[in-house]
Short mmCIF file of C-alpha atoms and ligand atoms in Angstrom, two decimals:
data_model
loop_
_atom_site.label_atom_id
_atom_site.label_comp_id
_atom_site.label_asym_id
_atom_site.label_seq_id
_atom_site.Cartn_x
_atom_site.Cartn_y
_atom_site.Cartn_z
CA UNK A 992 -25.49 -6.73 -35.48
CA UNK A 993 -24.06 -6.79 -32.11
CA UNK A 994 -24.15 -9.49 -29.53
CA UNK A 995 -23.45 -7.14 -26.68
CA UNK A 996 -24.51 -3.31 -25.88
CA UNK A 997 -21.56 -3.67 -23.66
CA UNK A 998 -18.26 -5.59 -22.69
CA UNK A 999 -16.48 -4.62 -19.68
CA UNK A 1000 -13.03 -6.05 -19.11
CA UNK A 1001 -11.61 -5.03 -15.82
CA UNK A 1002 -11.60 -6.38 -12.24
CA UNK A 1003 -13.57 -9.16 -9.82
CA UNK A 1004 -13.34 -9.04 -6.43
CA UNK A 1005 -14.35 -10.27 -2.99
CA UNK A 1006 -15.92 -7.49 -1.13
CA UNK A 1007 -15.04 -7.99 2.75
CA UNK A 1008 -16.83 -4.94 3.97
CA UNK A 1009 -17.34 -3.85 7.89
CA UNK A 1010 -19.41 -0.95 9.08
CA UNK A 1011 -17.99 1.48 11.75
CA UNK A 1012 -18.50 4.10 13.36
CA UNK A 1013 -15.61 6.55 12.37
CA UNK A 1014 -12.97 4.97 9.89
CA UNK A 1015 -9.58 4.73 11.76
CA UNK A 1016 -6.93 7.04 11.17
CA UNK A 1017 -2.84 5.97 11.05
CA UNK A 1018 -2.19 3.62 13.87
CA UNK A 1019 -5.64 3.54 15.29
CA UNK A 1020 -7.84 0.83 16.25
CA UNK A 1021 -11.45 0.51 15.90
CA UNK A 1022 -14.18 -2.27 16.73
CA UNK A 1023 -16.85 -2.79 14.02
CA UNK A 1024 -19.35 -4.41 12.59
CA UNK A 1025 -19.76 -8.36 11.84
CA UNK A 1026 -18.41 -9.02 8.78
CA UNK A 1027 -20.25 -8.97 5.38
CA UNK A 1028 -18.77 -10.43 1.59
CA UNK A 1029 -19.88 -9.18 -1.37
CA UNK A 1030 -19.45 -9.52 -5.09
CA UNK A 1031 -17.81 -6.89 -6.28
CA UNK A 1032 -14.50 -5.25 -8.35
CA UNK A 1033 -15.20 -2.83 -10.69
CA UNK A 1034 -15.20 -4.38 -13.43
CA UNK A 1035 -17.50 -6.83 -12.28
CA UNK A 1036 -19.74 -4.13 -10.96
CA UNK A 1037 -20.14 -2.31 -14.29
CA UNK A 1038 -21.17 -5.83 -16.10
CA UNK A 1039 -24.14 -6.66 -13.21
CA UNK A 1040 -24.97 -2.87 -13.45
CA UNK A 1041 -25.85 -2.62 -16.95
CA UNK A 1042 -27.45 -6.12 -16.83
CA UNK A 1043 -29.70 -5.20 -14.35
CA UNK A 1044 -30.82 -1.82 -16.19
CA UNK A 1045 -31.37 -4.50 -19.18
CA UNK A 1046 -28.34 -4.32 -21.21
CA UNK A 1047 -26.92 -7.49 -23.42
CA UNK A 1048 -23.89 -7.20 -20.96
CA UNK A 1049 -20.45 -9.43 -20.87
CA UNK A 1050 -17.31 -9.31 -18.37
CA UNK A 1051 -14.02 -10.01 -19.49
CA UNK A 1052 -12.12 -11.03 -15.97
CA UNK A 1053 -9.63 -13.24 -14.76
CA UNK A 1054 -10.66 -14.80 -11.03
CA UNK A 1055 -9.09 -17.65 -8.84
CA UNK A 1056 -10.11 -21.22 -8.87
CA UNK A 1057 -11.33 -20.91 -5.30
CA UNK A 1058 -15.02 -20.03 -3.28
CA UNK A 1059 -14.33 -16.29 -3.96
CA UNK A 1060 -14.18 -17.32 -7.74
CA UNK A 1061 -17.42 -19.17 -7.91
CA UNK A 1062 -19.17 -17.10 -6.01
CA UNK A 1063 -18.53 -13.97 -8.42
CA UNK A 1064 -19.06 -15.92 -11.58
CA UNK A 1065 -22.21 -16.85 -10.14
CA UNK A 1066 -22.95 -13.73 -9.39
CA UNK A 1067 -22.70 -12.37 -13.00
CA UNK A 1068 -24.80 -15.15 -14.03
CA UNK A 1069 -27.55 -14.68 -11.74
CA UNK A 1070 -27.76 -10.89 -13.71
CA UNK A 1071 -27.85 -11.83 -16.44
CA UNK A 1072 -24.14 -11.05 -17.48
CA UNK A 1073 -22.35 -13.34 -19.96
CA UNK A 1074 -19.43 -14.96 -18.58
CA UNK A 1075 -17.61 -17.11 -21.38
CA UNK A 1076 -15.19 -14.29 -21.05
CA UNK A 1077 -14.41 -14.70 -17.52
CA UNK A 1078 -11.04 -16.78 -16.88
CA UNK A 1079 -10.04 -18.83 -13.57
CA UNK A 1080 -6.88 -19.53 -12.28
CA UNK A 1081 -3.15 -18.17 -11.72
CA UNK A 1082 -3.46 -16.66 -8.05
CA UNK A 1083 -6.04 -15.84 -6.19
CA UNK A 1084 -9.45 -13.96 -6.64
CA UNK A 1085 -9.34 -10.58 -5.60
CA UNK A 1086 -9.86 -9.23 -2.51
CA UNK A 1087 -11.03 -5.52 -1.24
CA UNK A 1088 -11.35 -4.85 1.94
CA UNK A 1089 -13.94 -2.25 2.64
CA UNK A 1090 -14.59 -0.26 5.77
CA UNK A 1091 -17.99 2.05 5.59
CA UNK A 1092 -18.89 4.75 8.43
CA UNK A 1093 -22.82 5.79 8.83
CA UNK A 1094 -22.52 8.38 6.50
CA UNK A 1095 -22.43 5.90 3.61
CA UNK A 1096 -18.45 6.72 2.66
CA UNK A 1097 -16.09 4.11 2.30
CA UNK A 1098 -12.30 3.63 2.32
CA UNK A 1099 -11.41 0.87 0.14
CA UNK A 1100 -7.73 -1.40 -0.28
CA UNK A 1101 -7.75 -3.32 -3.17
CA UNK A 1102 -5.47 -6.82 -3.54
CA UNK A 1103 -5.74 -7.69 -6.89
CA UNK A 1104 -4.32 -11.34 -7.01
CA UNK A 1105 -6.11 -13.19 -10.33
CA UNK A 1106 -7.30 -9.29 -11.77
CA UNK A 1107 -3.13 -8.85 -12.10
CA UNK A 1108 -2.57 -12.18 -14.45
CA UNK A 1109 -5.32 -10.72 -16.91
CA UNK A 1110 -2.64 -9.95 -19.60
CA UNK A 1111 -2.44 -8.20 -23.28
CA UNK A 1112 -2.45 -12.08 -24.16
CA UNK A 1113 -5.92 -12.87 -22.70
CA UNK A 1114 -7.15 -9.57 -24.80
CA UNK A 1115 -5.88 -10.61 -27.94
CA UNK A 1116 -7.58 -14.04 -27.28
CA UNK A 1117 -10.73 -12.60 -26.50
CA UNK A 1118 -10.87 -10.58 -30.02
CA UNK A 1119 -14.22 -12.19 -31.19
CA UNK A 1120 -15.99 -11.38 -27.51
CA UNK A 1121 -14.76 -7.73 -28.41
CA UNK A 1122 -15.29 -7.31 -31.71
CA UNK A 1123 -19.43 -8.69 -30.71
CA UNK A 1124 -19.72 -5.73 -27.99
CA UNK A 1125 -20.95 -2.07 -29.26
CA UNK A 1126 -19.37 -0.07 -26.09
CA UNK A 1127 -16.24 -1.65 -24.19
CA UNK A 1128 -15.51 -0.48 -20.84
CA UNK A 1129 -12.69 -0.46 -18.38
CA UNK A 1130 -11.01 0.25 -15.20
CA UNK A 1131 -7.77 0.05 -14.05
CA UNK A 1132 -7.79 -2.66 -11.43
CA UNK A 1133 -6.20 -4.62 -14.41
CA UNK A 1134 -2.61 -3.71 -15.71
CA UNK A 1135 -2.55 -0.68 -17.99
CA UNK A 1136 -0.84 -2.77 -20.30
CA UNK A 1137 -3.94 -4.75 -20.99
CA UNK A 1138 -6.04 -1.80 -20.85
CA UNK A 1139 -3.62 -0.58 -23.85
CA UNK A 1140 -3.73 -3.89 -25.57
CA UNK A 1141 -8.06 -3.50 -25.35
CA UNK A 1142 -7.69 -0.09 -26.73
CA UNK A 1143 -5.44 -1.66 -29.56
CA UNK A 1144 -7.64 -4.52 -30.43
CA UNK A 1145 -11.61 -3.01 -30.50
CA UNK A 1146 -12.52 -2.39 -33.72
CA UNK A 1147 -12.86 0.45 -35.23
CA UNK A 1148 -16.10 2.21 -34.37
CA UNK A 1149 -16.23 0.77 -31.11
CA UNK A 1150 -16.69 3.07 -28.38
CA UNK A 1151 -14.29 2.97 -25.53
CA UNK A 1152 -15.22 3.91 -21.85
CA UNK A 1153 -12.24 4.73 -19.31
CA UNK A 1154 -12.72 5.12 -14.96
CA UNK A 1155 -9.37 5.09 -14.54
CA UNK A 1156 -9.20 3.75 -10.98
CA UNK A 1157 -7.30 3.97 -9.05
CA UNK A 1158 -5.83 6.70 -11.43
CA UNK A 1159 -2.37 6.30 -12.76
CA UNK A 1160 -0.65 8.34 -15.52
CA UNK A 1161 -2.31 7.12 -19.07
CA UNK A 1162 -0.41 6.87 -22.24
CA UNK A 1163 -1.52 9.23 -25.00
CA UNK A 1164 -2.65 6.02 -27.35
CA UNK A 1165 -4.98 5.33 -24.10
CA UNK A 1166 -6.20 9.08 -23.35
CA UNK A 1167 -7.40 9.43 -26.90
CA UNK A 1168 -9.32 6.27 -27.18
CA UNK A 1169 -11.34 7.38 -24.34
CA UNK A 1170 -14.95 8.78 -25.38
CA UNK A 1171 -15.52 9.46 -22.30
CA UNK A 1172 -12.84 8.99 -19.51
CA UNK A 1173 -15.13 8.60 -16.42
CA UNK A 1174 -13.59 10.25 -13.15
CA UNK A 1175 -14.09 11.49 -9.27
CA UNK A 1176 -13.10 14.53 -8.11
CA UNK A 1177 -10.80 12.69 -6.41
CA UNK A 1178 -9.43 10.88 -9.71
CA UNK A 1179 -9.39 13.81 -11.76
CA UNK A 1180 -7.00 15.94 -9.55
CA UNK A 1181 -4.66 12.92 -9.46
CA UNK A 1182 -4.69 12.80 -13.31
CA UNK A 1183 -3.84 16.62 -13.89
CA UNK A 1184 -2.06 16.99 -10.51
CA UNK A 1185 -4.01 19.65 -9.18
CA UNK A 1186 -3.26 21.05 -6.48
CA UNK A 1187 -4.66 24.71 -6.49
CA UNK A 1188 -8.02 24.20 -6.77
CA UNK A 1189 -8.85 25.31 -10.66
CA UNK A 1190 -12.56 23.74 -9.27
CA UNK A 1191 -14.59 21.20 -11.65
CA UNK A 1192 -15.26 23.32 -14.63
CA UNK A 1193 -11.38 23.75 -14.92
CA UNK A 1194 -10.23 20.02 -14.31
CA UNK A 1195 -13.02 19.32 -17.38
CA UNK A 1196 -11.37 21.66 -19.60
CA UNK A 1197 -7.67 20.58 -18.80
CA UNK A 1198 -8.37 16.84 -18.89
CA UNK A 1199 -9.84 17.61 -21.87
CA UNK A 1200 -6.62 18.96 -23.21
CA UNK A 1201 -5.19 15.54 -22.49
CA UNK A 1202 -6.67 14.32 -25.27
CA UNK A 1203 -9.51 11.96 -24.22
CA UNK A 1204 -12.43 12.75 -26.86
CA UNK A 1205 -15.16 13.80 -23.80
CA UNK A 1206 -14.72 13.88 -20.35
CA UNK A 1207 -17.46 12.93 -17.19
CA UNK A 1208 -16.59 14.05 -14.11
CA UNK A 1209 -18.82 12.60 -11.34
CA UNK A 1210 -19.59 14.99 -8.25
CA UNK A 1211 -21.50 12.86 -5.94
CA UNK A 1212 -25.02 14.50 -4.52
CA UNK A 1213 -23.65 17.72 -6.51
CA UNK A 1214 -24.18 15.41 -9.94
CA UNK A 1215 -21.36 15.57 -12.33
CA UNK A 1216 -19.76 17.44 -15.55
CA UNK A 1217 -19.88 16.70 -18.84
CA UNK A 1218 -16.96 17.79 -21.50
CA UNK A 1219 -17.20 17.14 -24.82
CA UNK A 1220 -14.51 17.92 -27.00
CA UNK A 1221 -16.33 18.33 -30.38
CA UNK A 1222 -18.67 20.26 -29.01
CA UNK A 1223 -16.12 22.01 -26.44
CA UNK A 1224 -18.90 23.03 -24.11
CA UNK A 1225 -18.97 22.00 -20.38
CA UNK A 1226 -22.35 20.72 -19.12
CA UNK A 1227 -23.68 20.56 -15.31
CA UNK A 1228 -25.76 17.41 -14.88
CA UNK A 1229 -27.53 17.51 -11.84
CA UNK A 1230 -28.03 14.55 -9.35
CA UNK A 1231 -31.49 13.37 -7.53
CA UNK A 1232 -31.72 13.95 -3.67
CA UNK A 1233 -31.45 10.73 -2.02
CA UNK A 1234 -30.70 9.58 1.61
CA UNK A 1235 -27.15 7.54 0.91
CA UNK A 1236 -26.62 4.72 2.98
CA UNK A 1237 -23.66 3.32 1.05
CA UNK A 1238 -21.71 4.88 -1.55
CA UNK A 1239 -19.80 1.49 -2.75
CA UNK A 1240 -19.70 0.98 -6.18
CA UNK A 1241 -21.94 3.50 -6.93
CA UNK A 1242 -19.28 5.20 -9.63
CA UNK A 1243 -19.64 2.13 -11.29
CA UNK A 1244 -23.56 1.94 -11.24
CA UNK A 1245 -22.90 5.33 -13.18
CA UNK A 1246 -20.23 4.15 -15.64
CA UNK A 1247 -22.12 1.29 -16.47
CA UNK A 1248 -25.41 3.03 -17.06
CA UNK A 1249 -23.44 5.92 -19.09
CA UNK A 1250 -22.13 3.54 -21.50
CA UNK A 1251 -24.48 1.38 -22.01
CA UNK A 1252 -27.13 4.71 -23.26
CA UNK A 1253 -24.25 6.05 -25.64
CA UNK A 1254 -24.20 2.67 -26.92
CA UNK A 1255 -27.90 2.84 -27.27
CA UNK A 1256 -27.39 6.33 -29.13
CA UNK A 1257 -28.31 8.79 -26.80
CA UNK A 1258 -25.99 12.13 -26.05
CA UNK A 1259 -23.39 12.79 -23.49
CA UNK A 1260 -25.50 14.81 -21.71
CA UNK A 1261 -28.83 12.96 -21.85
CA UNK A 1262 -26.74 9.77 -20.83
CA UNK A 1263 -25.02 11.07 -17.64
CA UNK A 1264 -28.38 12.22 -16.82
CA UNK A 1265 -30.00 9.31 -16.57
CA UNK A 1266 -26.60 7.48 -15.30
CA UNK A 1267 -26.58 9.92 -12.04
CA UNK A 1268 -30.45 8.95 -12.03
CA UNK A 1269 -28.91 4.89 -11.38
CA UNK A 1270 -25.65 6.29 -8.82
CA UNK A 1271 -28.11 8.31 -7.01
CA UNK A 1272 -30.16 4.80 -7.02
CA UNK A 1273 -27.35 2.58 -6.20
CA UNK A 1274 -26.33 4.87 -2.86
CA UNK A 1275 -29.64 3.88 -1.35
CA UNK A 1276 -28.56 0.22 -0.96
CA UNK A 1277 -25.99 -1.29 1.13
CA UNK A 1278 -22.92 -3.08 -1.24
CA UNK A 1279 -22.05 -2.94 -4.23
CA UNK A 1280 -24.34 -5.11 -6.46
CA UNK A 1281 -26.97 -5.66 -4.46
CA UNK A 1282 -27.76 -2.00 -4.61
CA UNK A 1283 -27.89 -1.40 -8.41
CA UNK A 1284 -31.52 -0.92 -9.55
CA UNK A 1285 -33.63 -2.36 -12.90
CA UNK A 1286 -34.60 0.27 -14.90
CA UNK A 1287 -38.60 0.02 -13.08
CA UNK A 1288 -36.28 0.97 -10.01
CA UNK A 1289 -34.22 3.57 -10.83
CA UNK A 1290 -35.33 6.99 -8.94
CA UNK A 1291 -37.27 9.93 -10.56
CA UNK A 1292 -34.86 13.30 -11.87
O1 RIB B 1468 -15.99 0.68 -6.83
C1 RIB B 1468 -16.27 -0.21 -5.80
C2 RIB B 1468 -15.41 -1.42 -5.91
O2 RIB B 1468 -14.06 -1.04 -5.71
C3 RIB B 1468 -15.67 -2.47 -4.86
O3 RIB B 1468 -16.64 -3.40 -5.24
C4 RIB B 1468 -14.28 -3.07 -4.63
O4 RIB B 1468 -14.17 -4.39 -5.05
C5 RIB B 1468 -13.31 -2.16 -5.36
O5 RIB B 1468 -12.93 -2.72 -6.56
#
């Protein structure tokens, strides 16, 4: 009945990533390593994410008409991910530049050129790719304003996945749509403004008060937290052991995998289980993309 067990509409970008050795502080100066591009944005990272894991996967995009352009479309195609929805043109592709120190962290600055011209406009035009999807994902490397508009135009029934990142206040219409809104620790005390330390459990059960219908917190090696406001219990999921080597893009190995097994039917629970199975996976690799796993590849619980 549907085309697609998921559509994610958010960002594409060129990944310009250097290893170091310590990531420089304010006005400091550090040599490192040569330089490496990627595919990557999240947006683009969820759609090659659940592609690989075997989803029916689309992306919903906007990218320059340059080399950065072609080589993320191609990207997508070479996993699988159906492009029709990906738009060229306006400014151009996005860029992040990426610095990542030998413990696998990264510190990431984002210029979002061609993701900033995907408008409410290019939503609405794109109703028949969303009505054909089952879950619909996003991120907010895209204006909110067409994350609202996405929210607005799924169908009814469709289920609607939020990271908001980089976080930024949400409107209520937005909050509530979200089943579940996806975040870091680092996203989550941004979104409720913490500041005193409440600890996981307590940003679950306040964001939860926001009004999103669950809540995932992800907690690195540590796993992550599951809300669930029908349910109103808060669920410890726990993470595999791995050796990281890169963290990039591995929230959106787990976002991906998460919403393509609620699509499938499974629980909240049972799907961030098996979605910190493919983050845990995706650490082990260096970049973003070329690290996410097939299902044969994803490590053991
Ligand atoms: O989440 C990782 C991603 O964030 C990178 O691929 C980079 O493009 C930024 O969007």
């Amino acid at each position: 009945m549907y085309d697609y067990d998921l559509l994610v509409v958010g960002s594409a970008n060129a990944d310009l990533v250097v290893g170091v050795e310590r990531r420089p502080s304010a006005g400091e100066t550090v040599l490192g390593s040569d330089l490496a591009v990627h595919p990557g944005g999240k947006g683009a990272n969820q759609a090659v994410a659940a592609a690989r894991l075997g989803a029916r996967s689309a992306l919903l995009a906007r990218v320059g008409d340059d080399a950065h352009g072609r080589l993320l479309t191609e990207a997508q195609r070479a996993a699988g991910v159906d492009t029709s929805g990906v738009l060229a043109g306006g400014a151009p592709t996005g860029v992040a530049l990426i610095t990542v120190d030998p413990s696998g962290d990264n510190s990431i600055v984002v210029s979002p050129g061609a993701n900033a011209l995907l408008t409410p406009g290019d939503i609405r035009a794109a109703g028949g790719l969303i009505a054909a999807a089952r879950v619909v994902s996003a991120q907010l490397e895209i204006p909110l304003e067409t994350v609202a508009e996405v929210v607005r135009t799924r169908p009814e029934g469709t289920r609607f996945v939020l990271n908001p990142s980089p976080p930024a206040p949400l409107p209520p219409e937005v909050l509530a749509a979200c089943d579940p809104l996806v975040v870091n620790e680092h996203e989550a005390r941004v979104l409720i403004g913490d500041t005193a330390g409440s600890g996981p459990e307590g940003w679950a059960r306040t964001l939860i008060g926001l009004g999103p219908r669950s809540v995932v917190i992800t907690l690195g090696a540590e796993g992550a937290l599951v809300a669930d406001r029908r349910t109103d219990v808060v669920t410890r999921v726990p993470s595999p052991r791995v050796e990281a080597v890169d963290t990039t893009g591995a929230g959106d190995a787990f976002t991906a995998a998460l919403a393509w097994r609620l699509g499938l039917g499974e629980g909240l629970v049972e799907a961030a289980g098996y979605a910190a199975r493919v983050g845990a996976t995706a650490v082990t690799g260096t970049g973003a993309q070329e690290s996410y796993p097939t299902a044969e590849e994803v490590v053991a619980p």
